[in-house]
Tab-separated table of C-alpha atoms in Angstrom:
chain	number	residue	atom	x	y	z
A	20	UNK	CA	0.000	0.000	0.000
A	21	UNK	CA	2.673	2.492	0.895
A	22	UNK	CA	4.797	1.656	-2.131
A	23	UNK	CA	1.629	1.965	-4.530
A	24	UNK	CA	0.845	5.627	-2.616
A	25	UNK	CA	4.180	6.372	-3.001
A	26	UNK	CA	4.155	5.653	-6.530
A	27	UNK	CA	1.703	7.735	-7.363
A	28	UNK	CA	2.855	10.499	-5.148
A	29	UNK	CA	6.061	10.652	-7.909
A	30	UNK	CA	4.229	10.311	-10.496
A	31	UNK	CA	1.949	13.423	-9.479
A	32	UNK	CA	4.634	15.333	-8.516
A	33	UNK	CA	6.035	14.815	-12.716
A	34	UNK	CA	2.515	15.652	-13.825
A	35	UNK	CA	2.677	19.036	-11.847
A	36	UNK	CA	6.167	19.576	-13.505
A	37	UNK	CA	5.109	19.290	-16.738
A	38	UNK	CA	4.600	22.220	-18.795
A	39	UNK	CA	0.708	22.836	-19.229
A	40	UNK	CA	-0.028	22.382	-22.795
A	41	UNK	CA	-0.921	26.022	-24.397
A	42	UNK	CA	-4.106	26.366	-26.348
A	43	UNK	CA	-4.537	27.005	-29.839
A	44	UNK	CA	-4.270	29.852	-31.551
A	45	UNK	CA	-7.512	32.259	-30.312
A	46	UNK	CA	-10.046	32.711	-33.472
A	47	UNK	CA	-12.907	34.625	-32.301
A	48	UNK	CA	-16.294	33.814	-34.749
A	49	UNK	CA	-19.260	35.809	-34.329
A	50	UNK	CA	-22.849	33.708	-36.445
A	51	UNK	CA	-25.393	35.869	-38.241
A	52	UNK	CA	-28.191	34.737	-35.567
A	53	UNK	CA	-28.788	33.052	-32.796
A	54	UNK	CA	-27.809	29.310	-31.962
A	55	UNK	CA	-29.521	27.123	-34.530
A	56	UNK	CA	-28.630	24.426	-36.910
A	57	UNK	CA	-27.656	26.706	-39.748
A	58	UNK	CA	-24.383	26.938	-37.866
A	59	UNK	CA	-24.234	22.770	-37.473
A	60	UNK	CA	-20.918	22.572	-39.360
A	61	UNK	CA	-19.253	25.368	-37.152
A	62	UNK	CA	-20.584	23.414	-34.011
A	63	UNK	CA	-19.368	20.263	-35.129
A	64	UNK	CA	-15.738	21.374	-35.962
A	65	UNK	CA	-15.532	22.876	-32.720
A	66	UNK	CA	-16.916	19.611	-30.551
A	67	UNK	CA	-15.531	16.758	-32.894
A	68	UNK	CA	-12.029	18.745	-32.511
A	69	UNK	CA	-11.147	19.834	-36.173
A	70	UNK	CA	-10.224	23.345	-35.171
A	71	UNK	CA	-8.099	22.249	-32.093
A	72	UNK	CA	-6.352	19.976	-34.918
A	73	UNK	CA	-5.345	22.741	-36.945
A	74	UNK	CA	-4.000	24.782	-33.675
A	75	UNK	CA	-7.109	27.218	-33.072
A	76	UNK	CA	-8.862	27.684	-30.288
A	77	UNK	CA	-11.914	29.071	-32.033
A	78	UNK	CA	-14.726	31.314	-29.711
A	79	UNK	CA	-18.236	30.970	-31.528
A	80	UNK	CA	-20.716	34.094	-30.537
A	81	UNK	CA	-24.002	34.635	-31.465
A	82	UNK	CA	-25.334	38.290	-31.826
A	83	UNK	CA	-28.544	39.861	-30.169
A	84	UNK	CA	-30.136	42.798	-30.055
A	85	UNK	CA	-28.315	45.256	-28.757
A	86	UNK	CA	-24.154	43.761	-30.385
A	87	UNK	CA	-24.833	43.109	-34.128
A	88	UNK	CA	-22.291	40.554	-36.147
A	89	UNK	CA	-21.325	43.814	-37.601
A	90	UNK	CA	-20.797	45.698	-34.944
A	91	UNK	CA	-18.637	43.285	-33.009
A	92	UNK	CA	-16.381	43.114	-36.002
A	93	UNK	CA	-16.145	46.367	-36.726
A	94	UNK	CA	-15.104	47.024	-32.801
A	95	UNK	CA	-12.576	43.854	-32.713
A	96	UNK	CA	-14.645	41.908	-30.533
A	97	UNK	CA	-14.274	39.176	-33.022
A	98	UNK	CA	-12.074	38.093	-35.784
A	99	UNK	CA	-14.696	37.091	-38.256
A	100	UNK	CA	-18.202	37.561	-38.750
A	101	UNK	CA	-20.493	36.077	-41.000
A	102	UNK	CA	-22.938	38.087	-43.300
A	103	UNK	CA	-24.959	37.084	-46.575
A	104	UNK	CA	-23.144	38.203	-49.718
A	105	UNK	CA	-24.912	41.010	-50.756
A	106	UNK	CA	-24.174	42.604	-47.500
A	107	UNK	CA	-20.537	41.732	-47.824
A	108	UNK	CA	-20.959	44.094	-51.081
A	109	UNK	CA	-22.462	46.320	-49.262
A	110	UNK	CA	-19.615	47.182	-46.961
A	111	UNK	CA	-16.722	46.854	-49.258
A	112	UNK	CA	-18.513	49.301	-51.751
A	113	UNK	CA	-19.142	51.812	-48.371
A	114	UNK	CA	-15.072	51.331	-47.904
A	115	UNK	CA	-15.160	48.343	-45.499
A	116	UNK	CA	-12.512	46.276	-47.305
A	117	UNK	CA	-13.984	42.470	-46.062
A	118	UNK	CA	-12.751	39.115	-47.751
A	119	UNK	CA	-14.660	36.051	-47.605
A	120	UNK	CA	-12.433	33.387	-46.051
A	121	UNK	CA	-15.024	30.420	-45.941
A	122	UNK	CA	-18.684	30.134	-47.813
A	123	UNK	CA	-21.708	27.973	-46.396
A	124	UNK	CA	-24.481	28.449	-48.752
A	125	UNK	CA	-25.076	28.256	-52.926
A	126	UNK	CA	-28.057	29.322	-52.993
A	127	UNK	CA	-30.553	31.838	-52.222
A	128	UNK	CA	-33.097	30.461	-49.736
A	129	UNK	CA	-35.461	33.528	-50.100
A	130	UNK	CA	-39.293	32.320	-50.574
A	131	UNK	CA	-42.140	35.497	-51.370
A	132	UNK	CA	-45.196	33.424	-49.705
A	133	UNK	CA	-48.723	34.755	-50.490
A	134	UNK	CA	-50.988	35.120	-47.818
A	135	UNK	CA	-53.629	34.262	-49.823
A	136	UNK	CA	-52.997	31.296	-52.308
A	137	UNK	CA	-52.412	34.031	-54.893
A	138	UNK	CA	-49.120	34.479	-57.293
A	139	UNK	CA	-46.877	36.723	-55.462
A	140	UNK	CA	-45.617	37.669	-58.711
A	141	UNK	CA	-48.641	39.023	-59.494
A	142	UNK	CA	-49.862	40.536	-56.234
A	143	UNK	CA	-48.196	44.570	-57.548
A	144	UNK	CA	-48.771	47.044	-54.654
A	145	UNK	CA	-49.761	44.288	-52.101
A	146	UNK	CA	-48.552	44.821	-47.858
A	147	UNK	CA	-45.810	42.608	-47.935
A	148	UNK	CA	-43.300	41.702	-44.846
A	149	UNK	CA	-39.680	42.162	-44.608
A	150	UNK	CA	-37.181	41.494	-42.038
A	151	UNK	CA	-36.191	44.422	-39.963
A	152	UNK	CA	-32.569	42.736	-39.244
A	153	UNK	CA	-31.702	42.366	-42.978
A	154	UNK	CA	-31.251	45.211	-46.009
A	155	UNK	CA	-33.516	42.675	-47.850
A	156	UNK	CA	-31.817	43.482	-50.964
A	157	UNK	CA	-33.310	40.477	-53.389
A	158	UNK	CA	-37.020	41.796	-52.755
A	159	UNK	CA	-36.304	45.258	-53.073
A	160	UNK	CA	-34.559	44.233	-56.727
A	161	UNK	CA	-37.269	42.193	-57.718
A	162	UNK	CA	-40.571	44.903	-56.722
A	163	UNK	CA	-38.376	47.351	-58.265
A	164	UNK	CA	-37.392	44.956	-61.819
A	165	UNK	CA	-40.762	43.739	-61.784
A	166	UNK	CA	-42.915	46.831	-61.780
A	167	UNK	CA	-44.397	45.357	-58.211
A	168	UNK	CA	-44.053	48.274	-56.219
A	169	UNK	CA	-45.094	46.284	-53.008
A	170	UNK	CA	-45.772	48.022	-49.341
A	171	UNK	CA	-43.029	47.134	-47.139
A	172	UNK	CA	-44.093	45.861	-43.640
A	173	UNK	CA	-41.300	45.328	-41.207
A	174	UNK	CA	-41.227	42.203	-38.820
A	175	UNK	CA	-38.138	41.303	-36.351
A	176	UNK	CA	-38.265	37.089	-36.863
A	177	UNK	CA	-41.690	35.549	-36.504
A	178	UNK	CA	-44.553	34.439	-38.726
A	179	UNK	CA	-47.493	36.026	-36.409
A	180	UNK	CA	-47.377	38.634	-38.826
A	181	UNK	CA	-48.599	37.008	-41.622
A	182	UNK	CA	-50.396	34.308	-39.838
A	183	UNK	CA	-52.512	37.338	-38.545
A	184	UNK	CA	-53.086	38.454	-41.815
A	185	UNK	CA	-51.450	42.030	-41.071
A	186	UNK	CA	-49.648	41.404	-44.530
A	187	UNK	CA	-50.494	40.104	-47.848
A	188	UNK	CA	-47.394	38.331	-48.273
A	189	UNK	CA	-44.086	37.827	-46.348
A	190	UNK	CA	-40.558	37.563	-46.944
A	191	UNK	CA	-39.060	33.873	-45.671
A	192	UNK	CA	-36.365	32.104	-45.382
A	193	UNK	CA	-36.406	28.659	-46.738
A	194	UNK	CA	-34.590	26.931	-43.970
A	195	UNK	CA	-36.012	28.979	-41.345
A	196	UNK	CA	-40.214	30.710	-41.120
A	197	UNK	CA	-41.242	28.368	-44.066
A	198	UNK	CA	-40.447	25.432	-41.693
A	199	UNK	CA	-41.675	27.245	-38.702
A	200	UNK	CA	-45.180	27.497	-41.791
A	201	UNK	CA	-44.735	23.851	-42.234
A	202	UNK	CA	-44.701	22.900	-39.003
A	203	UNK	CA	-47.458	25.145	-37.996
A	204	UNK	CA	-49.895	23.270	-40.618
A	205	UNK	CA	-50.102	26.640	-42.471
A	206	UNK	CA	-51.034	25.418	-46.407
A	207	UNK	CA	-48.640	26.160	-48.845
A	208	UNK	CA	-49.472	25.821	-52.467
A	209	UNK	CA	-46.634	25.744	-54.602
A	210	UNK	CA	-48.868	28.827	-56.777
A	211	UNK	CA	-48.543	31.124	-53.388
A	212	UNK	CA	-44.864	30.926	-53.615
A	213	UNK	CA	-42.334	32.797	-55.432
A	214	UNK	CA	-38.692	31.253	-55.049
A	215	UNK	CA	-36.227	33.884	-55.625
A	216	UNK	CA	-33.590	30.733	-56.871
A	217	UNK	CA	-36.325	30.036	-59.660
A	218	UNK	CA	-36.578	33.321	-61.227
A	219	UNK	CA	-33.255	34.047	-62.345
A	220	UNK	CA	-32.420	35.953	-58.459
A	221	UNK	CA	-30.104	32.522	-57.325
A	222	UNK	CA	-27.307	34.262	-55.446
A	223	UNK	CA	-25.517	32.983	-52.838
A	224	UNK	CA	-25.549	34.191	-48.813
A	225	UNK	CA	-24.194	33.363	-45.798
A	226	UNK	CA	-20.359	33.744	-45.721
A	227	UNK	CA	-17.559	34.310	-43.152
A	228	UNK	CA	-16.094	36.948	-43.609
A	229	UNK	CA	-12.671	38.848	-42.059
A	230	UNK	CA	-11.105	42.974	-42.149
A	231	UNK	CA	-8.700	42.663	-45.083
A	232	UNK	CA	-6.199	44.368	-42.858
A	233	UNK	CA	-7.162	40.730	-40.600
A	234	UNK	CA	-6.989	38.641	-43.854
A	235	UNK	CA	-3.251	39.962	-44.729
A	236	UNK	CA	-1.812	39.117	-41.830
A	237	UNK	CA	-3.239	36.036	-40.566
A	238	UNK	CA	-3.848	34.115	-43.933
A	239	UNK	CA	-2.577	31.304	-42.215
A	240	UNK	CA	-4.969	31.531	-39.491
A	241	UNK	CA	-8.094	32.345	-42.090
A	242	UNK	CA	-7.008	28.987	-44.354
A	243	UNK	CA	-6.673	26.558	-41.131
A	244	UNK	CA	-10.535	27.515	-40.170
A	245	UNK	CA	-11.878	27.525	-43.512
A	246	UNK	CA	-10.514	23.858	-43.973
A	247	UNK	CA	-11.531	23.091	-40.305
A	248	UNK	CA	-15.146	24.372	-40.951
A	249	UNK	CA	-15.363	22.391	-44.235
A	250	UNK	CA	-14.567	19.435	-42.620
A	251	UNK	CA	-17.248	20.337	-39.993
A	252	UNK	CA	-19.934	20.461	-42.176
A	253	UNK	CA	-19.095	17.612	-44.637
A	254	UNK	CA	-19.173	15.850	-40.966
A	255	UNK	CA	-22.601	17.204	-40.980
A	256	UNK	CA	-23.848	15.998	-44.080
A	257	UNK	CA	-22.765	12.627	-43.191
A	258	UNK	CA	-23.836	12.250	-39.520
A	259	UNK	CA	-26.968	13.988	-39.765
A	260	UNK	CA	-28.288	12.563	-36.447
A	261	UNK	CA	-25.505	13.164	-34.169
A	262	UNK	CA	-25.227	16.735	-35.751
A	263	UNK	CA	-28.569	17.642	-34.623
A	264	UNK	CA	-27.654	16.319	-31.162
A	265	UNK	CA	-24.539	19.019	-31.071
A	266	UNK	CA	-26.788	21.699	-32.214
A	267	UNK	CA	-29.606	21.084	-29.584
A	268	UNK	CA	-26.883	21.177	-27.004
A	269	UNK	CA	-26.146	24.806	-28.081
A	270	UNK	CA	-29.861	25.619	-28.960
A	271	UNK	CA	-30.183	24.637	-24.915
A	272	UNK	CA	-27.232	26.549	-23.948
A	273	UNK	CA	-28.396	29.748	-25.239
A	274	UNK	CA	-31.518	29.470	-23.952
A	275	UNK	CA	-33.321	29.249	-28.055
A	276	UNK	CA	-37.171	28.467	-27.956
A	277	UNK	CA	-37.124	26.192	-30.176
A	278	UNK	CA	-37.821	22.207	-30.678
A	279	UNK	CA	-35.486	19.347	-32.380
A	280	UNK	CA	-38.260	18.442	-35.168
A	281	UNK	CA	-37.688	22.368	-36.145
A	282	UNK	CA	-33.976	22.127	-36.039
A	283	UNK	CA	-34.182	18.982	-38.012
A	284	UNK	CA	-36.185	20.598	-40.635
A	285	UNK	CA	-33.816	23.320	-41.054
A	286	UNK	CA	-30.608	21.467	-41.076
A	287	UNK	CA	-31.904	19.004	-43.441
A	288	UNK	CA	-32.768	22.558	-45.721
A	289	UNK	CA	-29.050	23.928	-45.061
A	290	UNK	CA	-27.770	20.881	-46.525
A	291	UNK	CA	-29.623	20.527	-49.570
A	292	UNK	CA	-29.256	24.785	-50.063
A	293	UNK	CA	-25.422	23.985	-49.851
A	294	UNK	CA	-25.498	21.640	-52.949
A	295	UNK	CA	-24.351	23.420	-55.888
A	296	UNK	CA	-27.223	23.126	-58.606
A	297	UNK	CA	-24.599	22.761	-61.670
A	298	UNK	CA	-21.721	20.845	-60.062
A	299	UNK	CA	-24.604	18.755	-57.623
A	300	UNK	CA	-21.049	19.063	-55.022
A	301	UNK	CA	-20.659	21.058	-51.970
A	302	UNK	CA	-18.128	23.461	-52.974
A	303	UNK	CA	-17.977	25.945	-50.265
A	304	UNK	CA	-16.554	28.805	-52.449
A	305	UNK	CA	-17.691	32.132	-54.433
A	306	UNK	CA	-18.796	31.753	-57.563
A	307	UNK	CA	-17.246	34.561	-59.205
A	308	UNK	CA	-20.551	34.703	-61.813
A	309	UNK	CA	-22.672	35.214	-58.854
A	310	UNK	CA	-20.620	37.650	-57.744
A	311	UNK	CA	-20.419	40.042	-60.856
A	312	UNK	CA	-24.767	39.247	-61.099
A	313	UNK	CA	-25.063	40.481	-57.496
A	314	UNK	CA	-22.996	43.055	-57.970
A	315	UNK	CA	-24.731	44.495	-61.409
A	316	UNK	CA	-28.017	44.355	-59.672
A	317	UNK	CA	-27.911	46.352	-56.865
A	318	UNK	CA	-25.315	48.822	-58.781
A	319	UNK	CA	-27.759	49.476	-61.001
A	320	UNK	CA	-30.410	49.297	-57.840
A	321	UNK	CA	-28.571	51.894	-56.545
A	322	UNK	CA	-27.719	49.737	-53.660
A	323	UNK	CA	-23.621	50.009	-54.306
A	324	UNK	CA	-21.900	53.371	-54.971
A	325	UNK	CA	-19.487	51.240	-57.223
A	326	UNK	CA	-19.584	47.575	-58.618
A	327	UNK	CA	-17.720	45.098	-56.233
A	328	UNK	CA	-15.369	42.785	-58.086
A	329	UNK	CA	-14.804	39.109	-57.735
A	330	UNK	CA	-11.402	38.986	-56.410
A	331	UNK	CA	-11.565	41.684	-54.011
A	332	UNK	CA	-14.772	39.748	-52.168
A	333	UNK	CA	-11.960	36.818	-51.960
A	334	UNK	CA	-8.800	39.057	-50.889
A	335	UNK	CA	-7.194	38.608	-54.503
């Protein structure tokens, strides 16, 4: 007995000698909204280990109200934010240099949904919702290239609005309020809705995105959690069950109202919005014809002051 207490007395005693093993380098990683499963792949790289692999210790936030994804980048409370393309132009064109160091989606997952079982195509100076936390820029394109010249109605994130009948047609999300319609029991005739992707608007969205300043001298940094997150998420796409269990652990975390037969929905819609329609591949890149389409559009919107170019969105 004393020799085995002895033993690991020494052996304790090396342990405390040891030098403690230093974490990763610190990547700070604020999401576009709150903890959900459109972030799955992020989640997974940071709980399977892929990011400690590749020497980061990467911080995931989530915004609210009051401290924007913006706003903490802008005021280097985090290294990289994400933000939908056409935002990205936004900035850059204002003279926020930003370069994309790791794309999620490839394809737009805006839905016009008629109130009414009625064409939202055809619905021209109709009440229609729009989300107050986004510059909505594909439905202000389209009512404006269409002739539709609809009445805006902003709503923060919830489909009471419409449910109500308040508006004659909202704005939605594919992977997010048309599930939360779905799962409601709301009917949803394919005539009541207008898919942005089917009428020649398909441009890509969520991003992350880094300072250029950032990008130039960390590139290192930037490629070891673009390659971490893509292994993330092609974890995802093949573990789809154990992925949702990660994201309901954050979902609880943060305190989300939410359920897992909602978070299912909108991871299964994530995936399938992350399948290139030409290639049928994830690719997790920029397509630089997207790009100069985006970029055309709101320029001649009046959205940008200046056309944003391909290879600046990407640091080139």
């Amino acid at each position: 007995m004393r020799r085995s207490l002895k033993h690991i007395t020494m052996v304790f005693a090396v342990m405390l000698a040891l030098p403690v093993a230093a974490k990763g380098e610190r990547f700070v990683f604020t999401t576009i909204w709150t903890a959900q499963a459109q972030f799955a792949g992020y989640y997974a790289a940071k709980e399977k280990g892929f990011y400690d692999e590749m020497g980061l210790d990467v911080v995931i936030q989530h915004p609210s109200l009051t401290s924007s994804a913006s706003n903490r980048l802008k005021t280097d409370q985090c290294d990289a934010a994400m933000f939908s393309m056409m935002s990205a132009m936004d900035f850059i064109a204002q003279g926020t240099p930003l370069v994309n160091i790791f794309q999620d989606s490839m394809n737009s997952s805006n839905i016009l949904i008629s109130r009414w079982g009625a064409d939202p195509s055809k619905m021209k100076g109709q009440r229609v919702g729009i989300f107050n936390s986004d510059p909505n820029y594909l439905t202000f394109i389209m009512s404006k290239k269409e002739g539709m010249n609809y009445e805006w109605v902003r709503f923060t994130s919830d489909i009471n609005v419409f449910l109500s009948g308040a508006v004659d047609a909202t704005m939605v999300v594919s992977y997010n309020e048309f599930c939360q319609l779905k799962q409601a029991g709301f009917n949803l005739p394919e005539r009541s809705l207008y898919r942005f992707s089917d009428h020649d608007y398909n441009i890509q969205e969520n991003g992350v995105y880094v300072k250029r300043q950032y990008y130039n001298t960390h590139r290192s940094t930037v490629g070891k959690f673009a390659a971490a997150s893509r292994r993330g998420w092609e974890w995802v796409a093949a573990h789809p069950d154990e992925a949702l269990e990660i994201v309901m652990k954050y979902v609880r975390k943060n305190g989300i109202h939410t359920n897992r037969v909602m978070q299912k929905m909108m991871l299964e819609e994530v995936l399938r919005l992350q399948i290139d329609r030409e290639s049928k591949r994830r690719e997790f890149r920029v397509r630089a014809d997207m790009v100069r389409k985006a970029s055309k559009m709101m320029f001649e919107a009046g959205m940008l002051k200046r056309e944003v170019t391909y290879k600046e969105l990407i640091g080139l």
